[in-house]
Coordinates of C-alpha atoms in Angstrom, one line a residue:
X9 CA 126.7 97.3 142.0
X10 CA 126.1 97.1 138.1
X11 CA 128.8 99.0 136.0
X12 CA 127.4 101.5 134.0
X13 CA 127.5 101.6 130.0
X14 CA 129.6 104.4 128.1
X15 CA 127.9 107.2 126.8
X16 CA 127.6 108.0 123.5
X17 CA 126.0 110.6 121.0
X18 CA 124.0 109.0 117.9
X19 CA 123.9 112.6 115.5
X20 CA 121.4 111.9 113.2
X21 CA 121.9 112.6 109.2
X22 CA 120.2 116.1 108.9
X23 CA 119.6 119.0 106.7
X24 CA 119.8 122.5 106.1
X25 CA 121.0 125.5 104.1
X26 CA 124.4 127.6 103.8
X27 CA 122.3 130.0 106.1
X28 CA 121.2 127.9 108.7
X29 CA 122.1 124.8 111.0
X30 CA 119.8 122.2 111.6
X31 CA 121.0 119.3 113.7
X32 CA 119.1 116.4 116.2
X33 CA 120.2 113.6 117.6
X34 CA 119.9 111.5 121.3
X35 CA 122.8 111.2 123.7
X36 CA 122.2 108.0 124.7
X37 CA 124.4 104.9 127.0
X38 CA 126.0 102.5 124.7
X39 CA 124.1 99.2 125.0
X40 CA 126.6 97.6 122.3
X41 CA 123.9 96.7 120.0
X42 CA 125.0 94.3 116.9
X43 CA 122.7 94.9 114.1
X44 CA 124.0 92.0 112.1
X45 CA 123.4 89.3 115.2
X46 CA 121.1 86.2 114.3
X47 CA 118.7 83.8 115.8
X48 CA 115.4 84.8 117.6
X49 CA 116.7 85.3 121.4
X50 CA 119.5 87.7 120.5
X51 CA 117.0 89.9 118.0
X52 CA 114.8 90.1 120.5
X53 CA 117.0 91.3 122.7
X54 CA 118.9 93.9 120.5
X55 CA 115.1 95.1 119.8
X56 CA 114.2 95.4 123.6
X57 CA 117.7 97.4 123.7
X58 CA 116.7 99.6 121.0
X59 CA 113.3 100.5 122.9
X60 CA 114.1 100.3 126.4
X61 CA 117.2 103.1 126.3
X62 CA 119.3 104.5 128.6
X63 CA 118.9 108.2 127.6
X64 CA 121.2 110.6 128.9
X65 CA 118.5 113.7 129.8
X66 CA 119.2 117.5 130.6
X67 CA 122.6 117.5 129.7
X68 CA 124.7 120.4 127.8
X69 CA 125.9 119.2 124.6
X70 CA 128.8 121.4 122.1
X71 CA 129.0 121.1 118.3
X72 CA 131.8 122.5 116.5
X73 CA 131.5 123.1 112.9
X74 CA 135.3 123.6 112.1
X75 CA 138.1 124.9 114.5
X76 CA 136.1 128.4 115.5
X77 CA 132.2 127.8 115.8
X78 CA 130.6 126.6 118.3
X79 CA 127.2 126.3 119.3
X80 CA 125.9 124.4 122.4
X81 CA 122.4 122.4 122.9
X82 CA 120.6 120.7 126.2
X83 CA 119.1 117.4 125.7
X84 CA 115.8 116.8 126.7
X85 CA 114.2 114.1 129.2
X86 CA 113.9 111.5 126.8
X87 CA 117.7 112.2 125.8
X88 CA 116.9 114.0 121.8
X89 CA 118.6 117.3 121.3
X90 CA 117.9 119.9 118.3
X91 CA 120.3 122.9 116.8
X92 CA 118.7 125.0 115.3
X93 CA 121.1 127.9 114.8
X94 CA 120.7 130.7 111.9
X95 CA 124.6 131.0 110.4
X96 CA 126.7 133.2 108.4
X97 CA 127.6 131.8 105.0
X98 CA 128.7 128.2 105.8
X99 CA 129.9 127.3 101.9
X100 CA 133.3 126.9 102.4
X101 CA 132.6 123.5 104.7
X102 CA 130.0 122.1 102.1
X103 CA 132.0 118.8 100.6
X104 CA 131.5 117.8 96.3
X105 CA 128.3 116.0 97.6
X106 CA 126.9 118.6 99.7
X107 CA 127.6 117.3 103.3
X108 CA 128.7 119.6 106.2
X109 CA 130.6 117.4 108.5
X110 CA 130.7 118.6 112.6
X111 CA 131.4 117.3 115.8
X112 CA 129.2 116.6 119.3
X113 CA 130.6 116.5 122.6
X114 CA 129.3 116.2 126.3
X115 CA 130.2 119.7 127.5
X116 CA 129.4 118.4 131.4
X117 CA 132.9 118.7 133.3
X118 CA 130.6 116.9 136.2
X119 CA 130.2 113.5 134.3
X120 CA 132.0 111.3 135.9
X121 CA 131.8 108.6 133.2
X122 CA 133.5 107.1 130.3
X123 CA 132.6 108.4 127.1
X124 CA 132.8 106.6 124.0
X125 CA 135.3 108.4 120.8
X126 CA 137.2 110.6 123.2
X127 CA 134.2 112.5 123.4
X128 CA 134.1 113.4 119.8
X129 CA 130.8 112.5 117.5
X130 CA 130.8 112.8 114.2
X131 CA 127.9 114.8 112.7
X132 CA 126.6 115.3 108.8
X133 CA 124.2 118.1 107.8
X134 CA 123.3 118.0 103.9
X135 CA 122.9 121.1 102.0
X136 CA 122.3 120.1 98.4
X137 CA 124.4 121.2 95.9
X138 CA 123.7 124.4 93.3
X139 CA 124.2 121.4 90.8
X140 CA 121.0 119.7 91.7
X141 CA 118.1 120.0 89.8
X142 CA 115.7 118.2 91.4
X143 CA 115.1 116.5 95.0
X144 CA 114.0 113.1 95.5
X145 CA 111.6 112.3 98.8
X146 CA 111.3 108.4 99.6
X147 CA 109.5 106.6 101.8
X148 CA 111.4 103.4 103.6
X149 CA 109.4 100.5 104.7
X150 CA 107.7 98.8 101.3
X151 CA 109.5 101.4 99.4
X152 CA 112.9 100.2 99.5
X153 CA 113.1 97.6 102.0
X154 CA 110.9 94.3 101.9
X155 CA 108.9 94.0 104.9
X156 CA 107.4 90.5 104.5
X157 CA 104.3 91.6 105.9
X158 CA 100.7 92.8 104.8
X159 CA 101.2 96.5 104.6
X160 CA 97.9 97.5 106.2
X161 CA 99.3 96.6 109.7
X162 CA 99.9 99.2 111.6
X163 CA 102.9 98.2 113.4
X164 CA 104.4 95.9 110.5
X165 CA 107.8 97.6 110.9
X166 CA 108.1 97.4 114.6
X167 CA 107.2 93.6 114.3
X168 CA 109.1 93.0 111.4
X169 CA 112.5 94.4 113.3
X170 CA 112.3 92.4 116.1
X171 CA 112.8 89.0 114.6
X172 CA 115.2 89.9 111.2
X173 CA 118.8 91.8 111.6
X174 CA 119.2 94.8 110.0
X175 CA 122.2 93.1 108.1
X176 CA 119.5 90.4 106.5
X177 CA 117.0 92.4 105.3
X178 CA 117.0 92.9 101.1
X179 CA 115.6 95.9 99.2
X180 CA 113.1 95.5 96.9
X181 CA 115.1 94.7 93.4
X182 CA 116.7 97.5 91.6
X183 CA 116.4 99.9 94.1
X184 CA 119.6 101.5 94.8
X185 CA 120.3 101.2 91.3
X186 CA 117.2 103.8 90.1
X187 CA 118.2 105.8 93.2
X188 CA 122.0 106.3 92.2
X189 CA 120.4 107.5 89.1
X190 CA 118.3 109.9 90.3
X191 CA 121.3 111.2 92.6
X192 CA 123.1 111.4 89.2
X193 CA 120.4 113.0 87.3
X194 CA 120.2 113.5 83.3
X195 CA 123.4 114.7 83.0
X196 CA 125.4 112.0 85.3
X197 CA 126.7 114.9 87.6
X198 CA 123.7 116.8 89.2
X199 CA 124.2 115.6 92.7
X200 CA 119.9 115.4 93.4
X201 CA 119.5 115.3 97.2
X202 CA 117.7 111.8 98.6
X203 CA 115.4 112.2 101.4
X204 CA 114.4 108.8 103.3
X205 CA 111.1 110.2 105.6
X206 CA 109.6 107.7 107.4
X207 CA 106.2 106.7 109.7
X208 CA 109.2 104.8 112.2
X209 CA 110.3 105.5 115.2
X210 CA 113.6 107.6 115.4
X211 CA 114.5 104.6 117.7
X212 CA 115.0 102.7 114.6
X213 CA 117.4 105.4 113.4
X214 CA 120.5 103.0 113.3
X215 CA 118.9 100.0 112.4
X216 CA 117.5 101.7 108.8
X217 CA 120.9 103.9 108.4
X218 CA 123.0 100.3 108.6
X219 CA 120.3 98.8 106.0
X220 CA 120.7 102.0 103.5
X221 CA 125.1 102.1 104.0
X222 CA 124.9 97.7 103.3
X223 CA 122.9 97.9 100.4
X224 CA 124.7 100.9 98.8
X225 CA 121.1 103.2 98.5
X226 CA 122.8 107.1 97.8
X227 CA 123.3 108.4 101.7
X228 CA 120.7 111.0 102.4
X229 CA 119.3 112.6 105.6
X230 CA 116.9 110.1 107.2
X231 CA 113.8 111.9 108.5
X232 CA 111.7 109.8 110.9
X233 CA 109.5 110.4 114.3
X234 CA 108.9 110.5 118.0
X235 CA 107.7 107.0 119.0
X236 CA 103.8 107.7 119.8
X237 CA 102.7 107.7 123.3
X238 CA 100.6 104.7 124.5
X239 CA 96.8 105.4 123.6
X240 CA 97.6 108.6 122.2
X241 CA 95.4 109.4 119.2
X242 CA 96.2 112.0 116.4
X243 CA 93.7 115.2 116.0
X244 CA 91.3 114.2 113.2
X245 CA 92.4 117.3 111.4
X246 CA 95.9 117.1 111.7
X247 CA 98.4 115.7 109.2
X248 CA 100.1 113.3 109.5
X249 CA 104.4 113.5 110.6
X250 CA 105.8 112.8 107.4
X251 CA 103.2 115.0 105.3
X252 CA 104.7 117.8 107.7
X253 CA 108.2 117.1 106.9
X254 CA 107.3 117.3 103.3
X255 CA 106.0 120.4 103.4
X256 CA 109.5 121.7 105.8
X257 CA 111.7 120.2 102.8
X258 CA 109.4 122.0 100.0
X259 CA 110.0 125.5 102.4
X260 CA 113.9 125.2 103.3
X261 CA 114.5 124.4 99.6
X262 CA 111.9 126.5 97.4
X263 CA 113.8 126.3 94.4
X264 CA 113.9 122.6 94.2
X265 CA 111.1 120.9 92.8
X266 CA 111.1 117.2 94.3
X267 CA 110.1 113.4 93.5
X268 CA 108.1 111.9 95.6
X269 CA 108.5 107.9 95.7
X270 CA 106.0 106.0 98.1
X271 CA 103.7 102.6 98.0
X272 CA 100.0 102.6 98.3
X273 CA 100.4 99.8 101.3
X274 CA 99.3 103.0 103.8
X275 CA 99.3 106.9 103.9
X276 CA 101.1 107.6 101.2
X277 CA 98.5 108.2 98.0
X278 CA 96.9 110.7 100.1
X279 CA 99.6 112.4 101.1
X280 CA 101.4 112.7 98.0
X281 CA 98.0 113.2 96.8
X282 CA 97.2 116.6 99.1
X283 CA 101.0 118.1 97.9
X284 CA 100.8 117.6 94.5
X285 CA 97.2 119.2 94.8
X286 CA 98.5 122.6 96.8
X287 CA 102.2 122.6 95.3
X288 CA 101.5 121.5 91.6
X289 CA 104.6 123.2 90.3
X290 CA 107.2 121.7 92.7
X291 CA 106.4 118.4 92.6
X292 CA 108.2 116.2 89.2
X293 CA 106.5 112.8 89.6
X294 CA 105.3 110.3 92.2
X295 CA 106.1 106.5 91.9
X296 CA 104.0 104.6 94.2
X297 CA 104.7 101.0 94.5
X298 CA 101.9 98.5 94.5
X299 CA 101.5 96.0 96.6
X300 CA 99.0 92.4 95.8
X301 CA 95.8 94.1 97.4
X302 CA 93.1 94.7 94.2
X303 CA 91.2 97.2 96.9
X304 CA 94.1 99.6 97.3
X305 CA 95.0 99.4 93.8
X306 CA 91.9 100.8 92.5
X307 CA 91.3 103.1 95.4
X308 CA 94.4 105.2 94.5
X309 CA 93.6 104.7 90.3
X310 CA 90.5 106.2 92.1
X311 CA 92.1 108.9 93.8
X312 CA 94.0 110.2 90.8
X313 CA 91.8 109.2 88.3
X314 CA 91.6 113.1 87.4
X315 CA 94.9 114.3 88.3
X316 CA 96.9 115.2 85.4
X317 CA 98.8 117.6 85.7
X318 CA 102.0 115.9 87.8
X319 CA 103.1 112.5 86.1
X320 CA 102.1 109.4 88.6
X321 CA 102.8 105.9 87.8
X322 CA 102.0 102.8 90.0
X323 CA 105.1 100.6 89.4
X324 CA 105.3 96.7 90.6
X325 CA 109.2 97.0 90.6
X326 CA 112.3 99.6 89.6
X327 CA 112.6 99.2 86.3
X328 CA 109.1 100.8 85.2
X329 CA 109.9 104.0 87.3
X330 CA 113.2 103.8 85.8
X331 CA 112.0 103.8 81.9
X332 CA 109.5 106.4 83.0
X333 CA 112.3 108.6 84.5
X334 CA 114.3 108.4 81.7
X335 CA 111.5 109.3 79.4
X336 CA 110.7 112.4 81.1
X337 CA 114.4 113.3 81.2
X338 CA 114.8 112.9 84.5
X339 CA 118.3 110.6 84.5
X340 CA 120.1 109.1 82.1

């Protein structure tokens, strides 16, 4: 008989307001996956892990957010849980930087299993700090992180994970720098929220939170989705995931206005685009990186050709968006 992996609880990075808790997350088996192992057979491996889960469904699940509150979740069949409780004033756990730190447990007596941490998960939920005075909204994959790959592919991040360890992969060149920046803001101490939202999978949640901690990006919640269902196809009039969770992060935070950084490799222009054009006054600037493809390039000059009133600027690396933040007073 095959022993059976620990459990664990993998709390993703989340946010929310002083007012209300907002947490998700997969209660999963351990598979022991090392996201700095090498060599072709062993990343395909740890990629077939990543997909082909162990998921821990209907279960009950308690969070405690200090010694005395307590609120309890079920996780669903494929494992994902969501809190989403309203809360009295919740300043007094909100750390210098803004995070809210809690813990998961299993809260089944029945489970007859080991259970990773003594059965306590860390947790983080960000509520930005009074001291902010803008928001920054990035995209991941030929944003930040190189993907090697010719960004019209639809499944160039899925491919590009299964043969290079999260532990190898570089960001594009000055990166983290202009990111730290804009955490810091003009005055050096404004504590700007990031938000990383992404078109991946939230099965790649620990692979792209290892990349961000290595290479010293400004932790931030990371804001991904559902893996798509085979042949499913998206409603012709519907938006897209991560122009949804825009639009969440422009209503939890109205008095924010926010930056949104992208590249013009996929859905990006548009969806900036469509924002700007219905929230002009809350978005600051959008940096969209180029990529070597002359048809994109002057598709999106195209595209905002006659849009003036938000500052947008096509950048080839970090340093343009950083001498253009600094101009309009944006960091340091």
């Amino acid at each position: 008989m095959f022993k059976k992996d620990p459990l664990q609880i993998i709390a993703f990075q989340t946010y929310g307001t002083v007012n209300h808790i907002y947490l998700r997350g997969r209660a999963l088996e351990d598979e022991n996956i090392n996201l700095e192992k090498k060599g072709a057979f062993k990343l395909l491996f740890n990629a077939w892990k990543r997909f082909a889960t162990d998921e821990i469904r209907n279960t009950r699940l308690k969070v405690k957010l200090g010694k005395d509150i307590v609120f309890y979740t079920n996780t669903n069949k494929d494992g994902y849980f969501i809190v989403d409780e309203p809360v009295d004033d919740i300043s007094a756990f909100i750390n210098d930087e803004g995070w809210v730190k809690l813990e998961f447990s299993y809260d089944e007596e029945h489970l007859s299993r080991i259970i990773q941490l003594d059965n306590k998960f860390p947790a983080e939920m960000l509520v930005p700090s009074k001291s902010a005075s803008f928001g920054v909204i990035s995209d991941i994959d030929d944003t930040i992180l190189h993907t090697g790959l010719v960004s019209v592919l639809k499944w160039r991040v899925l491919i590009n994970t299964l043969l290079t360890s999260a532990g190898s992969r570089i960001p594009l060149e000055g990166a983290p720098e202009f990111y730290h920046l804009l955490h810091k803001g003009k005055t050096g101490q404004e504590v700007n929220p990031i938000f990383y939202v992404s078109h991946s999978p939230w099965n790649l949640y620990r692979y792209l939170e290892y990349f961000l901690n290595k290479n010293k990006f400004p932790k931030g919640p990371i804001i991904l989705r559902s893996f798509p269902k085979l042949f499913y196809k998206r409603n012709k009039n519907s938006k897209p995931r991560k122009h949804k969770e825009i639009l969440n992060l422009l209503q939890t935070y109205p008095e924010l206005r926010f930056i949104l950084i992208g590249d013009i490799g996929q859905h990006d222009p548009l969806i900036y685009y469509e924002i700007a054009e219905e929230y002009p006054k809350r978005i600051a600037a959008i940096y969209l990186r180029s990529v070597s493809h002359k048809e994109k390039i002057e598709s999106v000059k195209l595209l905002y050709a006659e849009f003036t009133a938000i500052p947008m600027l096509l950048v080839e690396d970090s340093i343009q968006a950083l001498e253009h933040a600094k101009w309009h007073g944006f960091i340091q």
